[in-house]
Coordinates of C-alpha atoms in Angstrom, one line a residue:
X1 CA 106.2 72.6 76.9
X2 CA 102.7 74.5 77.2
X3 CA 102.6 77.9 76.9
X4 CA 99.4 79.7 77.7
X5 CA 97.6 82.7 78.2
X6 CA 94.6 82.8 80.8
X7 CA 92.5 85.5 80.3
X8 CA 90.4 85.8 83.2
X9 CA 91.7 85.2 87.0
X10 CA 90.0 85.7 90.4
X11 CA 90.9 89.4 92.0
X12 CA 90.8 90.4 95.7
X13 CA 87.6 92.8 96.8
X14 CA 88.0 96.1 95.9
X15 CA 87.4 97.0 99.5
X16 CA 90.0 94.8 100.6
X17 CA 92.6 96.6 98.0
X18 CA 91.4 99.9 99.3
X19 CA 91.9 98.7 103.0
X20 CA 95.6 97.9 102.4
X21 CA 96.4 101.0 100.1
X22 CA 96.2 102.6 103.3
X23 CA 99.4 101.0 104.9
X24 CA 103.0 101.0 102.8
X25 CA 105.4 98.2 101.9
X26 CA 107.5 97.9 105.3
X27 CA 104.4 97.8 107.0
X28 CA 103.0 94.8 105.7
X29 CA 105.8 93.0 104.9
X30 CA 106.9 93.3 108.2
X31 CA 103.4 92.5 109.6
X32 CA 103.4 88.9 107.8
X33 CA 106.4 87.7 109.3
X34 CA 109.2 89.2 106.9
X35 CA 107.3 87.7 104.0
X36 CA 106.9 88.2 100.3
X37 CA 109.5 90.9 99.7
X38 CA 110.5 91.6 96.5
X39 CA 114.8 92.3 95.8
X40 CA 116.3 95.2 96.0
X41 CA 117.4 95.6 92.6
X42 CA 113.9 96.6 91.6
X43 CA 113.9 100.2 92.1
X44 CA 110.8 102.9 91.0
X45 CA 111.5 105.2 88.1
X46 CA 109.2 108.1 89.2
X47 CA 110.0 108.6 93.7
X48 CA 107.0 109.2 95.5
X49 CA 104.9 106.4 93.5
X50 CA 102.6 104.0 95.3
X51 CA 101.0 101.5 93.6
X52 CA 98.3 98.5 95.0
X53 CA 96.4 96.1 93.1
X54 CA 96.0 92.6 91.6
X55 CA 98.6 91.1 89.3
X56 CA 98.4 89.9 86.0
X57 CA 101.3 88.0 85.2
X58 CA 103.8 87.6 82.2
X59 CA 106.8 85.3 82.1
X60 CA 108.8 86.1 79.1
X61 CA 112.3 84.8 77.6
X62 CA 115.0 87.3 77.9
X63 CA 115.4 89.9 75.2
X64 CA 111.6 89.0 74.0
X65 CA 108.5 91.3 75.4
X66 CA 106.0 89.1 72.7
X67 CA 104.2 88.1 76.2
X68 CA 103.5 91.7 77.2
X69 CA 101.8 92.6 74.5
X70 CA 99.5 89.5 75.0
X71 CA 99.3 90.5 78.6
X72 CA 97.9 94.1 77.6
X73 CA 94.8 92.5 76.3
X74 CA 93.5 90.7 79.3
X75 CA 94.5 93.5 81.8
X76 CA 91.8 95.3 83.8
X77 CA 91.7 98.9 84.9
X78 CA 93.4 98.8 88.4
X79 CA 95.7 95.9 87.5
X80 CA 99.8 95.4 88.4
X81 CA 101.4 93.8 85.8
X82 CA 104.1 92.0 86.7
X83 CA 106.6 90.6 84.0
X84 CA 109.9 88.5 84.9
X85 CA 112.3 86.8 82.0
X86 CA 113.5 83.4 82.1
X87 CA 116.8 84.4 81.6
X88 CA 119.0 87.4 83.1
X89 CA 117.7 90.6 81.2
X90 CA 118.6 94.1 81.0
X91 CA 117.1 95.2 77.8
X92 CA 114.5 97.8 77.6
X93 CA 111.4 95.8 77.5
X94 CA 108.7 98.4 77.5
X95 CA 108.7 102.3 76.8
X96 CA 106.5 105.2 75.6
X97 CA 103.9 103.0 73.3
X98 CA 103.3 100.1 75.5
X99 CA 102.9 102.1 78.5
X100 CA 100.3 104.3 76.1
X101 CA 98.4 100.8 76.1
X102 CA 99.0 99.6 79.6
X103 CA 97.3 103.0 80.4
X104 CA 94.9 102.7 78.3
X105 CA 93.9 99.8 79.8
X106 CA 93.4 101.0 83.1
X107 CA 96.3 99.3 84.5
X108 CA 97.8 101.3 87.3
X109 CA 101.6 100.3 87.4
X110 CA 104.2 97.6 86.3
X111 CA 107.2 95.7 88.1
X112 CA 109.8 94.3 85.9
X113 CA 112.6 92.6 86.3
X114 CA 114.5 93.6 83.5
X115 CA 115.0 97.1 81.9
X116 CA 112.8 99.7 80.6
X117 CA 113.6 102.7 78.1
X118 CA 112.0 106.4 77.6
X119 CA 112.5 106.9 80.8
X120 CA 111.8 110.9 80.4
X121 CA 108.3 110.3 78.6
X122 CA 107.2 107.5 81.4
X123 CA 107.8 110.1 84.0
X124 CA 106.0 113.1 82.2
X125 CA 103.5 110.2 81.8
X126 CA 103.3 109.5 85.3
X127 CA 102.9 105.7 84.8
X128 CA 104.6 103.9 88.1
X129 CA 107.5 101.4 87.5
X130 CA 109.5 99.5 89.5
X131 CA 112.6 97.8 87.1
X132 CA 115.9 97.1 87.8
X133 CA 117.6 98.9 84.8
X134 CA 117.0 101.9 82.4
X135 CA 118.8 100.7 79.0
X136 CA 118.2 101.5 75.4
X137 CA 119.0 97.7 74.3
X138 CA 115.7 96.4 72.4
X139 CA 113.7 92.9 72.2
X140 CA 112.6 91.0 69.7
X141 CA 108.9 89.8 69.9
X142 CA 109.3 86.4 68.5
X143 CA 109.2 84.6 71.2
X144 CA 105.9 82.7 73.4
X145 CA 105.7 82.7 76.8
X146 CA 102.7 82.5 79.9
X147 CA 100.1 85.2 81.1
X148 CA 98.9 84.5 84.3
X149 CA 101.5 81.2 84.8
X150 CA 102.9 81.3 88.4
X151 CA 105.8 83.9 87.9
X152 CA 109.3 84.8 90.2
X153 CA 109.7 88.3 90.4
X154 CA 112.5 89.3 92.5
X155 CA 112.9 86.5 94.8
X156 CA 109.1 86.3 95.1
X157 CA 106.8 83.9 93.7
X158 CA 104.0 86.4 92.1
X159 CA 100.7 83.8 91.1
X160 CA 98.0 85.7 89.3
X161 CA 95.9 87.8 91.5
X162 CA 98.0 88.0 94.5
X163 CA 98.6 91.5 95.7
X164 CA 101.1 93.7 94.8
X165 CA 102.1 96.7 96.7
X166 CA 105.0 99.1 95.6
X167 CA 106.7 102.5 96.9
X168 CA 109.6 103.7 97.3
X169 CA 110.4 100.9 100.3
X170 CA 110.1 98.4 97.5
X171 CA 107.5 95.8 96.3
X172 CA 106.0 93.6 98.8
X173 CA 103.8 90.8 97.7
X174 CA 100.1 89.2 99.8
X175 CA 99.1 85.5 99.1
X176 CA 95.3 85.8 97.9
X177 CA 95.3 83.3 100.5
X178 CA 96.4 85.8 103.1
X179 CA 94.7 88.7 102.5
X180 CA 92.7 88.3 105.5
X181 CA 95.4 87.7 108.2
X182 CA 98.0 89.7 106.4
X183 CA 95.2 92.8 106.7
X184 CA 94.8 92.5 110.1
X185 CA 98.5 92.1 111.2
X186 CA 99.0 94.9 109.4
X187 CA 96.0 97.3 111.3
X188 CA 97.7 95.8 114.7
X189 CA 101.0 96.9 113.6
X190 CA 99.9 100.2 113.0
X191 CA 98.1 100.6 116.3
X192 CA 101.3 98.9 118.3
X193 CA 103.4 101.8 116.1
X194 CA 101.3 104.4 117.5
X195 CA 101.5 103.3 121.0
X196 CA 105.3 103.4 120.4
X197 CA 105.1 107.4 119.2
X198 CA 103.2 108.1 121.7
X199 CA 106.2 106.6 124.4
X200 CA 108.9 108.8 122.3
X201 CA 106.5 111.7 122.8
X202 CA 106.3 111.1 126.5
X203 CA 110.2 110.9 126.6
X204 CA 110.7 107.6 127.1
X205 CA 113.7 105.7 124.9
X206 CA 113.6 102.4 123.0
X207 CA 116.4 101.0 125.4
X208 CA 114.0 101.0 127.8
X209 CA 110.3 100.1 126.1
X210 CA 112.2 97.7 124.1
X211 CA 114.0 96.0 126.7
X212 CA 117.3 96.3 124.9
X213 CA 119.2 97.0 128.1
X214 CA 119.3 93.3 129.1
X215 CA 120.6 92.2 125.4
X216 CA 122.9 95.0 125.8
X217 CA 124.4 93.5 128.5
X218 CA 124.5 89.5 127.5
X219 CA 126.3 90.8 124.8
X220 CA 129.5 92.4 127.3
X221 CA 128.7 95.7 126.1
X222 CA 130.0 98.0 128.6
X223 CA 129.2 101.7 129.6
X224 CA 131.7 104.1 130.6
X225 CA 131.1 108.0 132.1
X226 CA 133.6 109.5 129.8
X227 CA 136.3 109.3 127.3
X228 CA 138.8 109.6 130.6
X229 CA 137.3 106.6 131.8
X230 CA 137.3 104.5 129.2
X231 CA 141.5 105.1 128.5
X232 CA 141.9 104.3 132.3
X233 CA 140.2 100.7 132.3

């Protein structure tokens, strides 16, 4: 079997990045259809983070972060990496020094599934990082992998330059293909959720602008006045 770095990859417009830095996680995934979420078990390190960018993908064996350190190399400033293991992995795959060169490089955040370690330095180095472990346990770097291969990150399939977004919702993932329509579902989502505060403002309740009362009642749900009622039926 091949295995294969590719050191250059197309990237979405930097205007386009900026335009969808401006909406979170739950917005677009729920704006293209419930698509391209990432698991739950990949949680941030530092709350509050936000991260949006292309991805630069590493595939590595579990227990083995050689693949990283090739990844560092053909990172650009504003890049996600995104590293998944073939294999189930825990072990603390990247710390203080590669984070140094990750930063270095410009990128601007990581999701891996698998573990990281100095966790206390990452955060007093502000570096974003969605994992789904904090563990001591160290890699060997012995092992060849891909950079830039197709990768699946969390239940996602990640291909190189697709966009990443990550806060604390999660990590939500936009086909290059479907930057375009997944941008604008995601403007008329916004605009649809502000018609919908300005309703609550105005009093009105989501039984009613919703049109739950109907479901409400094809599924026998039954109102009564009082707690007196009810133990008389």
């Amino acid at each position: 079997m091949e295995r294969y770095v590719i050191k250059n990859i197309n990237r979405p417009e930097p205007e386009i990045i900026e335009q969808f830095s401006k909406f979170d996680v739950s917005t677009v995934y729920e704006a293209q259809g419930k698509q391209g979420l990432m698991s739950s078990s990949l949680r941030p390190l530092i709350q509050g983070s936000s991260i949006c960018g292309p991805a630069v993908t590493a595939v590595c064996y579990a227990g083995d972060n050689l693949m990283i350190h090739a990844a560092i190399e053909v990172c650009r400033p504003g890049d996600i990496l995104v590293v998944t293991t073939i294999g189930e992995s825990e072990a603390g795959m990247i710390g203080e020094l590669i984070v140094t060169a990750l930063m270095k490089r410009g990128v601007q955040g990581m999701i891996i599934e698998a573990g990281v370690r100095d966790a206390a330095q990452l955060r007093k180095m502000g570096f974003p990082v969605w994992s789904k472990a904090i563990y001591s346990e160290g890699t060997t770097k012995v092992r060849g992998g891909w950079v830039n291969s197709p990768a699946v990150c969390g239940g996602v399939t990640v291909h190189p330059g697709d966009l990443v977004m990550a806060d604390d919702d999660g990590v939500v993932v936009v086909k290059k293909e479907d930057l375009e329509s997944s941008l604008d579902a995601s403007r008329k989502r916004v605009e649809k959720e502000q018609g919908t505060k300005e309703k609550i403002a105005r009093g009105e309740i989501s039984l009613d602008f919703y049109q739950l009362r109907e479901t409400l009642k094809k599924e026998n749900v039954v109102y009564y006045e009082d707690e007196e009622s009810f133990k008389k039926k």
